[in-house]
Amino acid sequence: MKDEQKLNRLLRSAAQAPEDVPTSAPFGFDTRVVALWRTGGKSSNGNGLSQLIRRVAILASAVIVIAAAAAFREFKTEDNLAEPLANEFAIADSVIQDEFSQ
Amino acid sequence: MIFIKVFQKLSQFSGKVPLEHWVSRIAVNTCLNQIAFEKVRPEIRHADLTEEEQAVVENLNTSSRELTPDNKFASKQLVEHLLEALKPAERLVIDLICMQGFSVEEVHQKTGWSAALVKVRAFRARQKMKRLLGQISAGEK
């Protein structure tokens, strides 16, 4: 009997409690989720560390490409410079040989 | 809980499927996990209750007066704990009769169950709830 009274009191009190808030998605929730996803999921690192690393990698790649192009160009110019010099030596050498032969 | 999970696992969303499908899959999995959890631990222990719910139990044990208005929310949560241990049909009957104040006849019209069946289910559900409440009260002592 006492248990019955306790349960009745509990149920009466619970029935007077205000209704729960609706469990549907909050206003604009889906928009925020899609926006967060489109930004690349920054939440995985919190401070955008992955984005910084990505930018540094892109910059480093660009520097490597530019440096390689400059080195190649330099190498080509050295080749062009070396050729006339080689001709000069060849001319001088042939002149000396001619003089000695005479 | 589902919205929190969606935010936590957002990095795992591949974008290959619509967002609605992905969210509904998370919702279904969360519900299945909850059902599995309830099957593993169907009983309610006093230690599992919040401080407010424990205060309600103490109030029920020590006093015969009606619970105060500030205990209403905690008492509703406690009732929900008790309802979780019932079968779905019994839960529905208690919710309709005791929480929403419908009569047996109205429940009969809403559910299609006979009036006798409604009464039997309500009686069994109340017996179970009394037993569970007694267990919780015993755990408090």
PDB file of C-alpha atoms in Angstrom:
ATOM      1  CA  MET A   1       0.000   0.000   0.000  1.00  0.00           C
ATOM      2  CA  LYS A   2       2.839   2.316   0.874  1.00  0.00           C
ATOM      3  CA  ASP A   3       4.562   1.502  -2.416  1.00  0.00           C
ATOM      4  CA  GLU A   4       1.314   2.277  -4.215  1.00  0.00           C
ATOM      5  CA  GLN A   5       1.134   5.689  -2.571  1.00  0.00           C
ATOM      6  CA  LYS A   6       4.754   6.430  -3.355  1.00  0.00           C
ATOM      7  CA  LEU A   7       4.259   5.547  -7.011  1.00  0.00           C
ATOM      8  CA  ASN A   8       1.099   7.654  -7.209  1.00  0.00           C
ATOM      9  CA  ARG A   9       2.847  10.662  -5.712  1.00  0.00           C
ATOM     10  CA  LEU A  10       5.756  10.221  -8.083  1.00  0.00           C
ATOM     11  CA  LEU A  11       3.505   9.908 -11.139  1.00  0.00           C
ATOM     12  CA  ARG A  12       1.394  12.911 -10.121  1.00  0.00           C
ATOM     13  CA  SER A  13       4.498  15.034  -9.709  1.00  0.00           C
ATOM     14  CA  ALA A  14       5.961  13.820 -13.016  1.00  0.00           C
ATOM     15  CA  ALA A  15       2.716  14.519 -14.855  1.00  0.00           C
ATOM     16  CA  GLN A  16       2.846  18.155 -13.716  1.00  0.00           C
ATOM     17  CA  ALA A  17       6.353  18.648 -15.078  1.00  0.00           C
ATOM     18  CA  PRO A  18       6.612  20.833 -18.172  1.00  0.00           C
ATOM     19  CA  GLU A  19       6.866  19.200 -21.553  1.00  0.00           C
ATOM     20  CA  ASP A  20      10.316  18.457 -22.961  1.00  0.00           C
ATOM     21  CA  VAL A  21      11.721  20.744 -25.599  1.00  0.00           C
ATOM     22  CA  PRO A  22      11.192  19.405 -29.130  1.00  0.00           C
ATOM     23  CA  THR A  23      13.998  17.131 -30.313  1.00  0.00           C
ATOM     24  CA  SER A  24      14.030  18.401 -33.885  1.00  0.00           C
ATOM     25  CA  ALA A  25      17.214  19.909 -35.246  1.00  0.00           C
ATOM     26  CA  PRO A  26      17.862  23.464 -34.078  1.00  0.00           C
ATOM     27  CA  PHE A  27      17.189  26.268 -36.547  1.00  0.00           C
ATOM     28  CA  GLY A  28      19.955  26.480 -39.156  1.00  0.00           C
ATOM     29  CA  PHE A  29      21.684  23.340 -37.893  1.00  0.00           C
ATOM     30  CA  ASP A  30      21.910  21.652 -41.308  1.00  0.00           C
ATOM     31  CA  THR A  31      23.293  24.842 -42.889  1.00  0.00           C
ATOM     32  CA  ARG A  32      25.989  25.076 -40.228  1.00  0.00           C
ATOM     33  CA  VAL A  33      26.903  21.411 -40.668  1.00  0.00           C
ATOM     34  CA  VAL A  34      27.251  21.759 -44.447  1.00  0.00           C
ATOM     35  CA  ALA A  35      29.232  25.007 -44.077  1.00  0.00           C
ATOM     36  CA  LEU A  36      31.591  23.379 -41.584  1.00  0.00           C
ATOM     37  CA  TRP A  37      32.063  20.406 -43.869  1.00  0.00           C
ATOM     38  CA  ARG A  38      32.752  22.628 -46.894  1.00  0.00           C
ATOM     39  CA  THR A  39      35.469  24.506 -45.049  1.00  0.00           C
ATOM     40  CA  GLY A  40      37.358  21.239 -44.926  1.00  0.00           C
ATOM     41  CA  GLY A  41      36.580  20.001 -41.444  1.00  0.00           C
ATOM     42  CA  LYS A  42      38.812  22.407 -39.530  1.00  0.00           C
ATOM     43  CA  SER A  43      37.415  20.920 -36.376  1.00  0.00           C
ATOM     44  CA  SER A  44      39.723  17.913 -36.706  1.00  0.00           C
ATOM     45  CA  ASN A  45      42.712  20.083 -35.761  1.00  0.00           C
ATOM     46  CA  GLY A  46      40.933  22.943 -34.127  1.00  0.00           C
ATOM     47  CA  ASN A  47      43.548  25.604 -34.944  1.00  0.00           C
ATOM     48  CA  GLY A  48      43.766  24.987 -38.715  1.00  0.00           C
ATOM     49  CA  LEU A  49      47.140  23.266 -38.468  1.00  0.00           C
ATOM     50  CA  SER A  50      46.418  21.001 -41.440  1.00  0.00           C
ATOM     51  CA  GLN A  51      45.619  24.022 -43.606  1.00  0.00           C
ATOM     52  CA  LEU A  52      48.909  25.684 -42.608  1.00  0.00           C
ATOM     53  CA  ILE A  53      50.871  22.531 -43.431  1.00  0.00           C
ATOM     54  CA  ARG A  54      49.118  22.313 -46.798  1.00  0.00           C
ATOM     55  CA  ARG A  55      50.025  25.933 -47.626  1.00  0.00           C
ATOM     56  CA  VAL A  56      53.642  25.414 -46.567  1.00  0.00           C
ATOM     57  CA  ALA A  57      53.868  22.304 -48.761  1.00  0.00           C
ATOM     58  CA  ILE A  58      52.448  24.168 -51.770  1.00  0.00           C
ATOM     59  CA  LEU A  59      54.875  27.069 -51.215  1.00  0.00           C
ATOM     60  CA  ALA A  60      57.830  24.690 -50.820  1.00  0.00           C
ATOM     61  CA  SER A  61      56.874  22.906 -54.057  1.00  0.00           C
ATOM     62  CA  ALA A  62      56.713  26.238 -55.891  1.00  0.00           C
ATOM     63  CA  VAL A  63      60.172  27.229 -54.557  1.00  0.00           C
ATOM     64  CA  ILE A  64      61.626  23.873 -55.641  1.00  0.00           C
ATOM     65  CA  VAL A  65      60.209  24.242 -59.167  1.00  0.00           C
ATOM     66  CA  ILE A  66      61.509  27.813 -59.524  1.00  0.00           C
ATOM     67  CA  ALA A  67      64.946  26.843 -58.162  1.00  0.00           C
ATOM     68  CA  ALA A  68      65.164  23.889 -60.544  1.00  0.00           C
ATOM     69  CA  ALA A  69      64.228  26.092 -63.513  1.00  0.00           C
ATOM     70  CA  ALA A  70      66.810  28.690 -62.525  1.00  0.00           C
ATOM     71  CA  ALA A  71      69.504  26.017 -62.089  1.00  0.00           C
ATOM     72  CA  PHE A  72      68.706  24.523 -65.489  1.00  0.00           C
ATOM     73  CA  ARG A  73      68.845  27.944 -67.121  1.00  0.00           C
ATOM     74  CA  GLU A  74      72.167  28.678 -65.435  1.00  0.00           C
ATOM     75  CA  PHE A  75      73.539  25.365 -66.627  1.00  0.00           C
ATOM     76  CA  LYS A  76      72.474  26.168 -70.190  1.00  0.00           C
ATOM     77  CA  THR A  77      74.116  29.599 -70.097  1.00  0.00           C
ATOM     78  CA  GLU A  78      77.366  28.054 -68.834  1.00  0.00           C
ATOM     79  CA  ASP A  79      77.277  25.654 -71.772  1.00  0.00           C
ATOM     80  CA  ASN A  80      76.877  28.569 -74.205  1.00  0.00           C
ATOM     81  CA  LEU A  81      79.744  30.452 -72.556  1.00  0.00           C
ATOM     82  CA  ALA A  82      82.021  27.433 -72.544  1.00  0.00           C
ATOM     83  CA  GLU A  83      81.657  26.799 -76.263  1.00  0.00           C
ATOM     84  CA  PRO A  84      83.210  30.111 -77.544  1.00  0.00           C
ATOM     85  CA  LEU A  85      86.017  29.822 -75.028  1.00  0.00           C
ATOM     86  CA  ALA A  86      86.733  26.324 -76.271  1.00  0.00           C
ATOM     87  CA  ASN A  87      86.832  27.675 -79.816  1.00  0.00           C
ATOM     88  CA  GLU A  88      89.269  30.412 -78.791  1.00  0.00           C
ATOM     89  CA  PHE A  89      91.615  27.878 -77.258  1.00  0.00           C
ATOM     90  CA  ALA A  90      91.311  25.706 -80.346  1.00  0.00           C
ATOM     91  CA  ILE A  91      92.150  28.648 -82.601  1.00  0.00           C
ATOM     92  CA  ALA A  92      95.110  29.623 -80.417  1.00  0.00           C
ATOM     93  CA  ASP A  93      96.280  26.054 -80.334  1.00  0.00           C
ATOM     94  CA  SER A  94      96.095  25.708 -84.104  1.00  0.00           C
ATOM     95  CA  VAL A  95      97.924  29.023 -84.578  1.00  0.00           C
ATOM     96  CA  ILE A  96     100.739  27.910 -82.242  1.00  0.00           C
ATOM     97  CA  GLN A  97     100.964  24.572 -83.996  1.00  0.00           C
ATOM     98  CA  ASP A  98     101.122  26.319 -87.338  1.00  0.00           C
ATOM     99  CA  GLU A  99     103.922  28.612 -86.132  1.00  0.00           C
ATOM    100  CA  PHE A 100     105.934  25.693 -84.775  1.00  0.00           C
ATOM    101  CA  SER A 101     105.454  23.721 -87.935  1.00  0.00           C
ATOM    102  CA  GLN A 102     106.804  26.568 -90.022  1.00  0.00           C
TER     103      GLN A 102
ATOM    104  CA  MET B   1      23.071  12.997 -28.491  1.00  0.00           C
ATOM    105  CA  ILE B   2      22.642  12.441 -32.225  1.00  0.00           C
ATOM    106  CA  PHE B   3      23.446  16.078 -33.062  1.00  0.00           C
ATOM    107  CA  ILE B   4      26.596  15.918 -30.935  1.00  0.00           C
ATOM    108  CA  LYS B   5      27.673  12.752 -32.724  1.00  0.00           C
ATOM    109  CA  VAL B   6      27.049  14.392 -36.097  1.00  0.00           C
ATOM    110  CA  PHE B   7      29.355  17.276 -35.170  1.00  0.00           C
ATOM    111  CA  GLN B   8      32.008  14.973 -33.707  1.00  0.00           C
ATOM    112  CA  LYS B   9      32.105  12.693 -36.761  1.00  0.00           C
ATOM    113  CA  LEU B  10      31.745  15.424 -39.377  1.00  0.00           C
ATOM    114  CA  SER B  11      35.289  14.843 -40.619  1.00  0.00           C
ATOM    115  CA  GLN B  12      34.243  11.288 -41.547  1.00  0.00           C
ATOM    116  CA  PHE B  13      31.491  12.519 -43.886  1.00  0.00           C
ATOM    117  CA  SER B  14      32.752  11.732 -47.374  1.00  0.00           C
ATOM    118  CA  GLY B  15      30.193  13.779 -49.286  1.00  0.00           C
ATOM    119  CA  LYS B  16      29.461  10.847 -51.601  1.00  0.00           C
ATOM    120  CA  VAL B  17      25.987  10.386 -50.099  1.00  0.00           C
ATOM    121  CA  PRO B  18      23.384  13.025 -49.186  1.00  0.00           C
ATOM    122  CA  LEU B  19      23.785  14.528 -45.726  1.00  0.00           C
ATOM    123  CA  GLU B  20      20.271  13.435 -44.716  1.00  0.00           C
ATOM    124  CA  HIS B  21      21.138   9.775 -45.324  1.00  0.00           C
ATOM    125  CA  TRP B  22      24.340  10.070 -43.348  1.00  0.00           C
ATOM    126  CA  VAL B  23      22.609  11.747 -40.389  1.00  0.00           C
ATOM    127  CA  SER B  24      19.768   9.223 -40.420  1.00  0.00           C
ATOM    128  CA  ARG B  25      22.323   6.380 -40.399  1.00  0.00           C
ATOM    129  CA  ILE B  26      23.958   7.890 -37.315  1.00  0.00           C
ATOM    130  CA  ALA B  27      20.530   8.239 -35.683  1.00  0.00           C
ATOM    131  CA  VAL B  28      19.669   4.602 -36.379  1.00  0.00           C
ATOM    132  CA  ASN B  29      23.033   3.376 -35.071  1.00  0.00           C
ATOM    133  CA  THR B  30      22.697   5.487 -31.927  1.00  0.00           C
ATOM    134  CA  CYS B  31      19.239   4.035 -31.260  1.00  0.00           C
ATOM    135  CA  LEU B  32      20.465   0.478 -31.836  1.00  0.00           C
ATOM    136  CA  ASN B  33      23.359   1.075 -29.442  1.00  0.00           C
ATOM    137  CA  GLN B  34      20.951   2.414 -26.835  1.00  0.00           C
ATOM    138  CA  ILE B  35      18.684  -0.638 -27.190  1.00  0.00           C
ATOM    139  CA  ALA B  36      21.692  -2.938 -26.834  1.00  0.00           C
ATOM    140  CA  PHE B  37      22.798  -0.980 -23.764  1.00  0.00           C
ATOM    141  CA  GLU B  38      19.366  -1.292 -22.166  1.00  0.00           C
ATOM    142  CA  LYS B  39      19.343  -5.042 -22.821  1.00  0.00           C
ATOM    143  CA  VAL B  40      22.676  -5.428 -21.092  1.00  0.00           C
ATOM    144  CA  ARG B  41      21.675  -3.354 -18.083  1.00  0.00           C
ATOM    145  CA  PRO B  42      17.896  -3.397 -17.649  1.00  0.00           C
ATOM    146  CA  GLU B  43      17.992  -2.707 -13.917  1.00  0.00           C
ATOM    147  CA  ILE B  44      18.193   0.747 -12.348  1.00  0.00           C
ATOM    148  CA  ARG B  45      20.568   1.368  -9.487  1.00  0.00           C
ATOM    149  CA  HIS B  46      20.388   4.135  -6.948  1.00  0.00           C
ATOM    150  CA  ALA B  47      23.924   5.193  -7.867  1.00  0.00           C
ATOM    151  CA  ASP B  48      22.860   5.742 -11.493  1.00  0.00           C
ATOM    152  CA  LEU B  49      20.407   8.472 -10.495  1.00  0.00           C
ATOM    153  CA  THR B  50      21.237  12.154 -10.465  1.00  0.00           C
ATOM    154  CA  GLU B  51      21.350  14.068  -7.191  1.00  0.00           C
ATOM    155  CA  GLU B  52      17.916  15.540  -7.853  1.00  0.00           C
ATOM    156  CA  GLU B  53      16.439  12.117  -8.585  1.00  0.00           C
ATOM    157  CA  GLN B  54      18.013  10.732  -5.418  1.00  0.00           C
ATOM    158  CA  ALA B  55      16.451  13.612  -3.505  1.00  0.00           C
ATOM    159  CA  VAL B  56      13.055  12.669  -4.943  1.00  0.00           C
ATOM    160  CA  VAL B  57      13.514   9.048  -3.856  1.00  0.00           C
ATOM    161  CA  GLU B  58      14.525  10.198  -0.389  1.00  0.00           C
ATOM    162  CA  ASN B  59      11.525  12.492  -0.235  1.00  0.00           C
ATOM    163  CA  LEU B  60       9.197   9.633  -1.237  1.00  0.00           C
ATOM    164  CA  ASN B  61      10.670   7.419   1.491  1.00  0.00           C
ATOM    165  CA  THR B  62      10.745   9.910   4.332  1.00  0.00           C
ATOM    166  CA  SER B  63       7.610  11.953   3.754  1.00  0.00           C
ATOM    167  CA  SER B  64       4.026  11.211   2.826  1.00  0.00           C
ATOM    168  CA  ARG B  65       3.336  14.695   1.474  1.00  0.00           C
ATOM    169  CA  GLU B  66       3.179  15.638  -2.176  1.00  0.00           C
ATOM    170  CA  LEU B  67       6.459  16.406  -3.892  1.00  0.00           C
ATOM    171  CA  THR B  68       7.382  20.070  -4.120  1.00  0.00           C
ATOM    172  CA  PRO B  69       7.199  21.891  -7.490  1.00  0.00           C
ATOM    173  CA  ASP B  70      10.993  22.064  -7.779  1.00  0.00           C
ATOM    174  CA  ASN B  71      11.057  18.256  -7.769  1.00  0.00           C
ATOM    175  CA  LYS B  72       8.753  17.944 -10.762  1.00  0.00           C
ATOM    176  CA  PHE B  73      11.440  17.764 -13.390  1.00  0.00           C
ATOM    177  CA  ALA B  74      13.529  15.270 -11.408  1.00  0.00           C
ATOM    178  CA  SER B  75      10.466  13.145 -10.710  1.00  0.00           C
ATOM    179  CA  LYS B  76       9.686  13.105 -14.423  1.00  0.00           C
ATOM    180  CA  GLN B  77      13.217  11.941 -15.159  1.00  0.00           C
ATOM    181  CA  LEU B  78      12.888   9.261 -12.509  1.00  0.00           C
ATOM    182  CA  VAL B  79       9.614   8.080 -14.035  1.00  0.00           C
ATOM    183  CA  GLU B  80      11.306   7.956 -17.435  1.00  0.00           C
ATOM    184  CA  HIS B  81      14.004   5.717 -15.941  1.00  0.00           C
ATOM    185  CA  LEU B  82      11.293   3.436 -14.601  1.00  0.00           C
ATOM    186  CA  LEU B  83       9.460   3.446 -17.946  1.00  0.00           C
ATOM    187  CA  GLU B  84      12.634   2.420 -19.764  1.00  0.00           C
ATOM    188  CA  ALA B  85      12.507  -0.879 -17.904  1.00  0.00           C
ATOM    189  CA  LEU B  86       8.992  -1.651 -19.146  1.00  0.00           C
ATOM    190  CA  LYS B  87       7.800  -3.216 -22.373  1.00  0.00           C
ATOM    191  CA  PRO B  88       6.810  -0.715 -25.086  1.00  0.00           C
ATOM    192  CA  ALA B  89       3.091  -1.485 -24.731  1.00  0.00           C
ATOM    193  CA  GLU B  90       3.201  -1.065 -20.958  1.00  0.00           C
ATOM    194  CA  ARG B  91       5.212   2.126 -21.349  1.00  0.00           C
ATOM    195  CA  LEU B  92       2.604   3.515 -23.714  1.00  0.00           C
ATOM    196  CA  VAL B  93      -0.281   2.686 -21.377  1.00  0.00           C
ATOM    197  CA  ILE B  94       1.396   4.328 -18.385  1.00  0.00           C
ATOM    198  CA  ASP B  95       2.345   7.353 -20.447  1.00  0.00           C
ATOM    199  CA  LEU B  96      -1.180   7.826 -21.744  1.00  0.00           C
ATOM    200  CA  ILE B  97      -3.043   7.140 -18.492  1.00  0.00           C
ATOM    201  CA  CYS B  98      -0.735   8.410 -15.769  1.00  0.00           C
ATOM    202  CA  MET B  99       1.286  11.102 -17.509  1.00  0.00           C
ATOM    203  CA  GLN B 100      -1.141  12.516 -20.057  1.00  0.00           C
ATOM    204  CA  GLY B 101      -4.301  11.842 -18.086  1.00  0.00           C
ATOM    205  CA  PHE B 102      -6.299   9.861 -20.659  1.00  0.00           C
ATOM    206  CA  SER B 103      -9.027   7.533 -19.467  1.00  0.00           C
ATOM    207  CA  VAL B 104      -9.081   3.800 -20.158  1.00  0.00           C
ATOM    208  CA  GLU B 105     -11.784   4.367 -22.743  1.00  0.00           C
ATOM    209  CA  GLU B 106      -9.704   6.993 -24.555  1.00  0.00           C
ATOM    210  CA  VAL B 107      -6.678   4.705 -24.547  1.00  0.00           C
ATOM    211  CA  HIS B 108      -8.887   1.941 -25.952  1.00  0.00           C
ATOM    212  CA  GLN B 109      -9.931   4.262 -28.781  1.00  0.00           C
ATOM    213  CA  LYS B 110      -6.417   5.452 -29.471  1.00  0.00           C
ATOM    214  CA  THR B 111      -4.687   2.077 -29.425  1.00  0.00           C
ATOM    215  CA  GLY B 112      -7.424  -0.294 -30.482  1.00  0.00           C
ATOM    216  CA  TRP B 113      -6.744  -2.528 -27.491  1.00  0.00           C
ATOM    217  CA  SER B 114      -9.722  -3.691 -25.476  1.00  0.00           C
ATOM    218  CA  ALA B 115     -10.475  -1.877 -22.226  1.00  0.00           C
ATOM    219  CA  ALA B 116      -9.659  -5.030 -20.272  1.00  0.00           C
ATOM    220  CA  LEU B 117      -6.292  -5.343 -21.985  1.00  0.00           C
ATOM    221  CA  VAL B 118      -5.509  -1.715 -21.239  1.00  0.00           C
ATOM    222  CA  LYS B 119      -6.338  -2.248 -17.572  1.00  0.00           C
ATOM    223  CA  VAL B 120      -4.274  -5.427 -17.370  1.00  0.00           C
ATOM    224  CA  ARG B 121      -1.279  -3.770 -19.004  1.00  0.00           C
ATOM    225  CA  ALA B 122      -1.587  -0.744 -16.751  1.00  0.00           C
ATOM    226  CA  PHE B 123      -1.792  -2.979 -13.678  1.00  0.00           C
ATOM    227  CA  ARG B 124       1.263  -5.029 -14.701  1.00  0.00           C
ATOM    228  CA  ALA B 125       3.232  -1.920 -15.557  1.00  0.00           C
ATOM    229  CA  ARG B 126       2.432  -0.346 -12.219  1.00  0.00           C
ATOM    230  CA  GLN B 127       3.446  -3.534 -10.407  1.00  0.00           C
ATOM    231  CA  LYS B 128       6.797  -3.480 -12.198  1.00  0.00           C
ATOM    232  CA  MET B 129       7.287   0.202 -11.476  1.00  0.00           C
ATOM    233  CA  LYS B 130       6.516  -0.335  -7.800  1.00  0.00           C
ATOM    234  CA  ARG B 131       9.021  -3.173  -7.651  1.00  0.00           C
ATOM    235  CA  LEU B 132      11.694  -1.079  -9.351  1.00  0.00           C
ATOM    236  CA  LEU B 133      11.007   1.885  -7.116  1.00  0.00           C
ATOM    237  CA  GLY B 134      11.295  -0.420  -4.118  1.00  0.00           C
ATOM    238  CA  GLN B 135      14.665  -1.669  -5.400  1.00  0.00           C
ATOM    239  CA  ILE B 136      15.920   1.878  -5.816  1.00  0.00           C
ATOM    240  CA  SER B 137      14.692   2.802  -2.352  1.00  0.00           C
ATOM    241  CA  ALA B 138      16.408  -0.268  -0.906  1.00  0.00           C
ATOM    242  CA  GLY B 139      19.624   0.752  -2.663  1.00  0.00           C
ATOM    243  CA  GLU B 140      19.454   4.112  -0.985  1.00  0.00           C
ATOM    244  CA  LYS B 141      19.428   2.595   2.500  1.00  0.00           C
TER     245      LYS B 141
END
